[in-house]
mmCIF file of C-alpha atoms and ligand atoms in Angstrom:
data_model
loop_
_atom_site.group_PDB
_atom_site.id
_atom_site.type_symbol
_atom_site.label_atom_id
_atom_site.label_comp_id
_atom_site.label_asym_id
_atom_site.label_seq_id
_atom_site.Cartn_x
_atom_site.Cartn_y
_atom_site.Cartn_z
ATOM 1 C CA MET A 8 5.806 -12.823 -21.636
ATOM 2 C CA PRO A 9 6.513 -10.891 -18.413
ATOM 3 C CA HIS A 10 5.540 -7.527 -19.933
ATOM 4 C CA GLU A 11 2.077 -8.871 -20.727
ATOM 5 C CA ARG A 12 1.220 -10.074 -17.230
ATOM 6 C CA LEU A 13 -1.298 -7.258 -16.711
ATOM 7 C CA ALA A 14 -2.338 -6.634 -20.311
ATOM 8 C CA GLY A 15 -5.941 -5.432 -20.530
ATOM 9 C CA LYS A 16 -6.154 -4.667 -16.784
ATOM 10 C CA ARG A 17 -6.976 -1.320 -15.247
ATOM 11 C CA ALA A 18 -5.071 -0.546 -12.054
ATOM 12 C CA LEU A 19 -5.748 2.279 -9.607
ATOM 13 C CA VAL A 20 -2.987 3.201 -7.155
ATOM 14 C CA THR A 21 -3.286 5.599 -4.205
ATOM 15 C CA ALA A 22 -0.235 7.483 -2.877
ATOM 16 C CA ALA A 23 1.601 6.975 -6.157
ATOM 17 C CA GLY A 24 3.607 10.196 -5.945
ATOM 18 C CA GLN A 25 6.640 8.579 -4.363
ATOM 19 C CA GLY A 26 7.945 5.462 -2.650
ATOM 20 C CA ILE A 27 6.193 2.118 -2.981
ATOM 21 C CA GLY A 28 3.063 3.499 -4.663
ATOM 22 C CA ARG A 29 5.084 5.124 -7.403
ATOM 23 C CA ALA A 30 7.200 2.020 -7.959
ATOM 24 C CA ALA A 31 4.052 -0.102 -8.123
ATOM 25 C CA ALA A 32 2.357 2.235 -10.617
ATOM 26 C CA GLU A 33 5.444 2.088 -12.837
ATOM 27 C CA ALA A 34 5.772 -1.695 -12.493
ATOM 28 C CA MET A 35 2.107 -2.348 -13.293
ATOM 29 C CA ALA A 36 2.278 -0.059 -16.338
ATOM 30 C CA ALA A 37 5.432 -1.861 -17.469
ATOM 31 C CA ALA A 38 3.505 -5.117 -17.101
ATOM 32 C CA GLY A 39 0.885 -3.843 -19.543
ATOM 33 C CA ALA A 40 -1.779 -2.377 -17.243
ATOM 34 C CA THR A 41 -3.600 0.898 -17.797
ATOM 35 C CA VAL A 42 -2.739 2.711 -14.570
ATOM 36 C CA LEU A 43 -4.405 5.618 -12.803
ATOM 37 C CA ALA A 44 -1.779 6.927 -10.372
ATOM 38 C CA SER A 45 -3.204 9.206 -7.675
ATOM 39 C CA ASP A 46 -1.747 11.178 -4.785
ATOM 40 C CA ILE A 47 -2.732 14.022 -2.479
ATOM 41 C CA ASN A 48 0.386 15.838 -3.749
ATOM 42 C CA ASP A 49 -0.357 16.346 -7.424
ATOM 43 C CA ALA A 50 3.037 18.009 -8.010
ATOM 44 C CA ALA A 51 4.655 14.679 -7.131
ATOM 45 C CA LEU A 52 2.771 13.122 -10.046
ATOM 46 C CA ASP A 53 4.066 15.599 -12.638
ATOM 47 C CA ASP A 54 6.984 13.463 -13.743
ATOM 48 C CA LEU A 55 5.136 10.156 -13.440
ATOM 49 C CA THR A 56 4.582 9.636 -17.130
ATOM 50 C CA GLY A 57 4.881 6.844 -19.621
ATOM 51 C CA PRO A 58 2.808 4.467 -21.681
ATOM 52 C CA GLY A 59 -0.355 3.452 -19.890
ATOM 53 C CA ILE A 60 -0.085 5.929 -16.990
ATOM 54 C CA THR A 61 -2.488 8.765 -16.246
ATOM 55 C CA THR A 62 -2.529 10.711 -12.990
ATOM 56 C CA SER A 63 -5.072 12.307 -10.693
ATOM 57 C CA ALA A 64 -4.873 14.419 -7.545
ATOM 58 C CA LEU A 65 -6.651 12.524 -4.779
ATOM 59 C CA ASP A 66 -6.745 12.820 -0.995
ATOM 60 C CA VAL A 67 -7.922 9.417 0.199
ATOM 61 C CA THR A 68 -9.506 10.961 3.298
ATOM 62 C CA ASP A 69 -11.946 12.832 1.034
ATOM 63 C CA SER A 70 -14.393 9.945 0.815
ATOM 64 C CA ALA A 71 -16.621 11.560 -1.811
ATOM 65 C CA ALA A 72 -13.645 12.279 -4.085
ATOM 66 C CA LEU A 73 -12.212 8.802 -3.489
ATOM 67 C CA ARG A 74 -15.527 7.117 -4.318
ATOM 68 C CA GLY A 75 -15.864 9.251 -7.455
ATOM 69 C CA VAL A 76 -12.365 8.549 -8.782
ATOM 70 C CA VAL A 77 -12.643 4.803 -8.127
ATOM 71 C CA ALA A 78 -16.149 4.495 -9.586
ATOM 72 C CA ARG A 79 -15.258 6.461 -12.731
ATOM 73 C CA PHE A 80 -12.035 4.527 -13.380
ATOM 74 C CA ALA A 81 -13.631 1.130 -12.609
ATOM 75 C CA PRO A 82 -10.383 -0.684 -11.802
ATOM 76 C CA ASP A 83 -9.748 -4.423 -12.143
ATOM 77 C CA ILE A 84 -6.848 -3.890 -9.743
ATOM 78 C CA LEU A 85 -6.986 -1.639 -6.687
ATOM 79 C CA PHE A 86 -3.751 -0.953 -4.808
ATOM 80 C CA ASN A 87 -4.556 0.874 -1.566
ATOM 81 C CA CYS A 88 -1.098 2.205 -0.757
ATOM 82 C CA ALA A 89 -1.671 5.470 1.137
ATOM 83 C CA GLY A 90 -0.560 5.393 4.742
ATOM 84 C CA LEU A 91 0.824 7.622 7.441
ATOM 85 C CA VAL A 92 3.160 6.902 10.325
ATOM 86 C CA HIS A 93 2.551 8.154 13.850
ATOM 87 C CA ALA A 94 5.639 7.989 16.051
ATOM 88 C CA GLY A 95 5.281 7.165 19.720
ATOM 89 C CA THR A 96 3.938 4.801 22.326
ATOM 90 C CA VAL A 97 0.308 4.557 23.408
ATOM 91 C CA LEU A 98 1.085 7.308 25.927
ATOM 92 C CA ASP A 99 2.013 9.690 23.119
ATOM 93 C CA ALA A 100 -1.143 9.158 21.082
ATOM 94 C CA ALA A 101 -3.848 11.823 21.280
ATOM 95 C CA ASP A 102 -7.394 11.098 20.171
ATOM 96 C CA GLN A 103 -6.805 12.988 16.937
ATOM 97 C CA ASP A 104 -3.715 10.859 16.207
ATOM 98 C CA TRP A 105 -5.851 7.723 16.329
ATOM 99 C CA ALA A 106 -8.530 9.321 14.165
ATOM 100 C CA ALA A 107 -6.075 10.641 11.552
ATOM 101 C CA ALA A 108 -4.182 7.359 11.280
ATOM 102 C CA PHE A 109 -7.286 5.182 11.015
ATOM 103 C CA ALA A 110 -8.798 7.588 8.448
ATOM 104 C CA VAL A 111 -5.846 7.244 6.051
ATOM 105 C CA ASN A 112 -4.585 3.749 6.826
ATOM 106 C CA VAL A 113 -7.862 1.855 7.234
ATOM 107 C CA THR A 114 -11.091 3.734 6.477
ATOM 108 C CA ALA A 115 -9.848 5.049 3.132
ATOM 109 C CA GLN A 116 -8.964 1.513 2.064
ATOM 110 C CA ALA A 117 -12.457 0.338 2.981
ATOM 111 C CA VAL A 118 -14.088 3.242 1.121
ATOM 112 C CA ALA A 119 -12.042 2.536 -2.017
ATOM 113 C CA ILE A 120 -12.961 -1.141 -1.804
ATOM 114 C CA GLN A 121 -16.671 -0.262 -1.427
ATOM 115 C CA ALA A 122 -16.438 1.903 -4.540
ATOM 116 C CA ALA A 123 -14.503 -0.666 -6.579
ATOM 117 C CA LEU A 124 -16.437 -3.822 -5.718
ATOM 118 C CA PRO A 125 -19.692 -3.313 -7.664
ATOM 119 C CA THR A 126 -17.936 -3.053 -11.036
ATOM 120 C CA MET A 127 -15.415 -5.760 -10.156
ATOM 121 C CA ILE A 128 -18.268 -8.117 -9.274
ATOM 122 C CA GLU A 129 -20.195 -7.187 -12.417
ATOM 123 C CA GLN A 130 -17.061 -7.919 -14.485
ATOM 124 C CA GLY A 131 -16.574 -11.271 -12.780
ATOM 125 C CA GLY A 132 -13.533 -10.466 -10.708
ATOM 126 C CA GLY A 133 -10.883 -8.130 -9.415
ATOM 127 C CA ALA A 134 -7.686 -7.981 -7.402
ATOM 128 C CA ILE A 135 -7.460 -5.790 -4.317
ATOM 129 C CA ILE A 136 -4.095 -5.218 -2.683
ATOM 130 C CA ASN A 137 -3.925 -3.376 0.616
ATOM 131 C CA MET A 138 -0.786 -1.910 2.141
ATOM 132 C CA ALA A 139 -0.225 -3.208 5.673
ATOM 133 C CA SER A 140 3.191 -3.588 7.332
ATOM 134 C CA VAL A 141 5.154 -6.163 9.240
ATOM 135 C CA VAL A 142 4.571 -3.711 12.106
ATOM 136 C CA SER A 143 1.005 -4.876 12.718
ATOM 137 C CA SER A 144 -0.342 -8.148 14.114
ATOM 138 C CA VAL A 145 2.869 -9.726 12.750
ATOM 139 C CA MET A 146 5.165 -7.961 15.206
ATOM 140 C CA GLY A 147 5.489 -4.945 17.464
ATOM 141 C CA VAL A 148 8.338 -2.445 17.367
ATOM 142 C CA PRO A 149 8.999 0.472 19.723
ATOM 143 C CA ASN A 150 7.240 3.782 19.096
ATOM 144 C CA ARG A 151 4.811 2.596 16.453
ATOM 145 C CA CYS A 152 1.696 1.939 18.560
ATOM 146 C CA VAL A 153 -0.915 3.784 16.476
ATOM 147 C CA TYR A 154 0.708 2.721 13.230
ATOM 148 C CA GLY A 155 0.885 -0.942 14.236
ATOM 149 C CA ALA A 156 -2.758 -0.926 15.349
ATOM 150 C CA THR A 157 -3.908 0.500 12.018
ATOM 151 C CA LYS A 158 -1.822 -1.949 10.006
ATOM 152 C CA ALA A 159 -3.193 -4.880 12.029
ATOM 153 C CA ALA A 160 -6.639 -3.564 11.121
ATOM 154 C CA VAL A 161 -5.642 -3.633 7.442
ATOM 155 C CA ILE A 162 -4.900 -7.353 7.768
ATOM 156 C CA GLY A 163 -8.343 -7.881 9.324
ATOM 157 C CA LEU A 164 -10.029 -5.817 6.600
ATOM 158 C CA THR A 165 -8.186 -7.817 3.945
ATOM 159 C CA LYS A 166 -9.254 -11.210 5.300
ATOM 160 C CA SER A 167 -12.828 -10.064 5.769
ATOM 161 C CA VAL A 168 -13.184 -8.746 2.208
ATOM 162 C CA ALA A 169 -11.513 -11.890 0.861
ATOM 163 C CA ALA A 170 -13.957 -14.124 2.756
ATOM 164 C CA ASP A 171 -17.065 -12.139 1.807
ATOM 165 C CA PHE A 172 -16.426 -11.954 -1.949
ATOM 166 C CA ILE A 173 -14.415 -15.098 -2.691
ATOM 167 C CA THR A 174 -17.242 -16.659 -4.711
ATOM 168 C CA GLN A 175 -17.573 -13.559 -6.876
ATOM 169 C CA GLY A 176 -14.069 -13.627 -8.288
ATOM 170 C CA ILE A 177 -12.637 -11.045 -5.932
ATOM 171 C CA ARG A 178 -9.209 -11.640 -4.450
ATOM 172 C CA CYS A 179 -8.003 -9.428 -1.613
ATOM 173 C CA ASN A 180 -4.486 -9.652 -0.205
ATOM 174 C CA CYS A 181 -2.199 -7.371 1.734
ATOM 175 C CA ILE A 182 1.495 -6.638 1.849
ATOM 176 C CA CYS A 183 3.598 -6.435 5.004
ATOM 177 C CA PRO A 184 6.956 -4.827 4.228
ATOM 178 C CA GLY A 185 9.788 -4.359 6.661
ATOM 179 C CA THR A 186 11.678 -1.095 6.266
ATOM 180 C CA VAL A 187 11.616 0.309 2.743
ATOM 181 C CA ASP A 188 13.927 3.023 1.456
ATOM 182 C CA SER A 189 11.256 5.582 0.562
ATOM 183 C CA PRO A 190 11.359 9.401 0.800
ATOM 184 C CA SER A 191 9.225 9.532 3.945
ATOM 185 C CA LEU A 192 11.557 7.100 5.701
ATOM 186 C CA HIS A 193 14.324 9.684 5.458
ATOM 187 C CA GLU A 194 12.005 12.341 6.912
ATOM 188 C CA ARG A 195 11.314 10.023 9.865
ATOM 189 C CA LEU A 196 15.042 9.400 10.312
ATOM 190 C CA ARG A 197 15.769 13.156 10.310
ATOM 191 C CA ALA A 198 12.953 13.705 12.810
ATOM 192 C CA THR A 199 14.771 11.531 15.367
ATOM 193 C CA GLY A 200 17.483 14.213 15.621
ATOM 194 C CA ASP A 201 20.283 11.737 14.842
ATOM 195 C CA TYR A 202 19.844 10.669 11.238
ATOM 196 C CA GLU A 203 22.913 8.420 11.019
ATOM 197 C CA ALA A 204 22.199 6.536 14.241
ATOM 198 C CA ALA A 205 18.534 6.089 13.330
ATOM 199 C CA LEU A 206 19.438 4.820 9.852
ATOM 200 C CA ALA A 207 21.940 2.358 11.319
ATOM 201 C CA GLY A 208 19.246 1.154 13.741
ATOM 202 C CA PHE A 209 16.682 0.648 10.984
ATOM 203 C CA ILE A 210 19.195 -1.244 8.839
ATOM 204 C CA ALA A 211 20.251 -3.391 11.808
ATOM 205 C CA ARG A 212 16.701 -4.625 12.374
ATOM 206 C CA GLN A 213 16.593 -5.929 8.784
ATOM 207 C CA LYS A 214 18.401 -9.227 9.182
ATOM 208 C CA MET A 215 19.569 -9.064 5.548
ATOM 209 C CA GLY A 216 21.540 -5.978 6.548
ATOM 210 C CA ARG A 217 19.883 -3.549 4.153
ATOM 211 C CA LEU A 218 16.621 -1.733 3.529
ATOM 212 C CA ALA A 219 14.176 -2.850 0.847
ATOM 213 C CA ARG A 220 13.993 -0.981 -2.434
ATOM 214 C CA PRO A 221 10.471 0.176 -3.417
ATOM 215 C CA ALA A 222 10.805 -1.826 -6.655
ATOM 216 C CA GLU A 223 11.155 -5.018 -4.603
ATOM 217 C CA ILE A 224 7.749 -4.378 -3.039
ATOM 218 C CA ALA A 225 6.333 -3.422 -6.448
ATOM 219 C CA GLY A 226 7.254 -6.864 -7.777
ATOM 220 C CA LEU A 227 4.960 -8.425 -5.177
ATOM 221 C CA VAL A 228 2.192 -5.983 -6.110
ATOM 222 C CA VAL A 229 2.429 -7.082 -9.752
ATOM 223 C CA TYR A 230 2.263 -10.743 -8.723
ATOM 224 C CA LEU A 231 -0.807 -10.177 -6.534
ATOM 225 C CA ALA A 232 -2.448 -8.107 -9.277
ATOM 226 C CA SER A 233 -1.834 -10.712 -11.971
ATOM 227 C CA ASP A 234 -3.505 -14.000 -12.775
ATOM 228 C CA GLU A 235 -0.338 -15.775 -11.569
ATOM 229 C CA SER A 236 -1.804 -15.367 -8.078
ATOM 230 C CA ALA A 237 -5.286 -16.531 -9.153
ATOM 231 C CA TYR A 238 -5.429 -19.104 -6.311
ATOM 232 C CA VAL A 239 -4.262 -16.656 -3.629
ATOM 233 C CA THR A 240 -6.604 -14.630 -1.445
ATOM 234 C CA GLY A 241 -6.946 -13.336 2.089
ATOM 235 C CA GLN A 242 -3.236 -13.483 2.823
ATOM 236 C CA GLU A 243 -0.732 -11.135 4.393
ATOM 237 C CA PHE A 244 2.536 -11.261 2.448
ATOM 238 C CA ILE A 245 5.581 -10.577 4.584
ATOM 239 C CA ILE A 246 8.421 -9.043 2.570
ATOM 240 C CA ASP A 247 10.788 -7.795 5.228
ATOM 241 C CA GLY A 248 14.413 -8.840 4.713
ATOM 242 C CA GLY A 249 14.038 -11.157 7.695
ATOM 243 C CA MET A 250 12.932 -8.412 10.101
ATOM 244 C CA SER A 251 10.240 -10.612 11.657
ATOM 245 C CA LEU A 252 12.314 -13.817 11.723
HETATM 246 P P1 NAD B 330 5.945 7.628 1.385
HETATM 247 O O1 NAD B 330 5.469 7.662 2.803
HETATM 248 O O2 NAD B 330 7.338 8.070 1.093
HETATM 249 O O3 NAD B 330 4.971 8.457 0.450
HETATM 250 C C1 NAD B 330 3.628 8.459 0.770
HETATM 251 C C2 NAD B 330 2.841 9.122 -0.344
HETATM 252 O O4 NAD B 330 1.507 9.177 0.152
HETATM 253 C C3 NAD B 330 3.260 10.553 -0.630
HETATM 254 O O5 NAD B 330 3.393 10.743 -2.032
HETATM 255 C C4 NAD B 330 2.100 11.377 -0.072
HETATM 256 O O6 NAD B 330 1.865 12.577 -0.789
HETATM 257 C C5 NAD B 330 0.954 10.399 -0.185
HETATM 258 N N1 NAD B 330 -0.155 10.682 0.735
HETATM 259 C C6 NAD B 330 -0.074 11.037 2.028
HETATM 260 N N2 NAD B 330 -1.302 11.259 2.526
HETATM 261 C C7 NAD B 330 -2.167 11.009 1.516
HETATM 262 C C8 NAD B 330 -3.569 11.062 1.396
HETATM 263 N N3 NAD B 330 -4.345 11.440 2.435
HETATM 264 N N4 NAD B 330 -4.138 10.737 0.210
HETATM 265 C C9 NAD B 330 -3.374 10.368 -0.844
HETATM 266 N N5 NAD B 330 -2.041 10.311 -0.793
HETATM 267 C C10 NAD B 330 -1.443 10.627 0.374
HETATM 268 O O7 NAD B 330 5.708 6.178 0.799
HETATM 269 P P2 NAD B 330 6.122 4.762 1.380
HETATM 270 O O8 NAD B 330 7.086 4.892 2.539
HETATM 271 O O9 NAD B 330 6.480 3.951 0.213
HETATM 272 O O10 NAD B 330 4.765 4.223 2.046
HETATM 273 C C11 NAD B 330 3.672 3.794 1.267
HETATM 274 C C12 NAD B 330 2.875 2.808 2.076
HETATM 275 O O11 NAD B 330 3.705 1.728 2.468
HETATM 276 C C13 NAD B 330 2.271 3.360 3.357
HETATM 277 O O12 NAD B 330 0.987 2.802 3.557
HETATM 278 C C14 NAD B 330 3.219 2.871 4.430
HETATM 279 O O13 NAD B 330 2.612 2.753 5.699
HETATM 280 C C15 NAD B 330 3.593 1.519 3.873
HETATM 281 N N6 NAD B 330 4.832 0.972 4.396
HETATM 282 C C16 NAD B 330 5.996 1.673 4.260
HETATM 283 C C17 NAD B 330 7.161 1.139 4.801
HETATM 284 C C18 NAD B 330 8.480 1.890 4.694
HETATM 285 O O14 NAD B 330 9.433 1.499 5.386
HETATM 286 N N7 NAD B 330 8.605 2.878 3.850
HETATM 287 C C19 NAD B 330 7.120 -0.082 5.492
HETATM 288 C C20 NAD B 330 5.923 -0.775 5.592
HETATM 289 C C21 NAD B 330 4.773 -0.229 5.047
#
């Protein structure tokens, strides 16, 4: 039965306050998982309720807090979703932009994986899902230099973890969405100064002619978290409405 796909599994999600992380937390709970939904913005978690869901304030750049939350919850499924977007070319990127983006988009994923692996290995397995992007080693787009570099690193991290722990029951995959209709996307569109033109441009680069819904990405998260993907590891899953075609 579809609602039992994650029965008995414990899933930890970062950046679950809104967007893809929230949709994934809801989808995994609906599939029977016990979900710990975390976000730096604990107010955003207030209305994230329902059977199987508990919440926790968590800034993924606070390594000690991240290690503590992951170790205490002991997830079978880890969805590293937190990420931030830097806008600009390489000429626009200050040293602190590189540091901030790698801290959230890459290092925090690695820290969470370090904290989750011992228990996963002890229990005979686990599923790790990292959030990358089609803007990565898959393709370049204008004004996303720092972002694309970090998301390419996520793909490298994913393959490395998959290769190192494949014999211990650990699967590690990552997701490469195109443009997803999430709250922060609208902030980025407003920041361009011409919301309508920017939205039209983002939709135009999706060859299907529309943005993705967060729930469409969440469906892939559930698949990668479940035993249906038991023979799948080390892969980057492009889910982009044809953006990279
Ligand atoms: P979003 O950007 O709308 O929301 C991000 C959430 O992350 C917010 O709730 C925010 O409070 C939380 N957050 C920010 N910094 C945090 C931190 N340090 N610790 C914990 N939580 C933190 O969500 P989204 O657009 O769905 O993006 C989620 C992920 O998907 C990101 O990694 C993003 O790079 C990736 N992604 C998004 C798109 C897109 O078009 N929206 C495309 C490809 C990949």
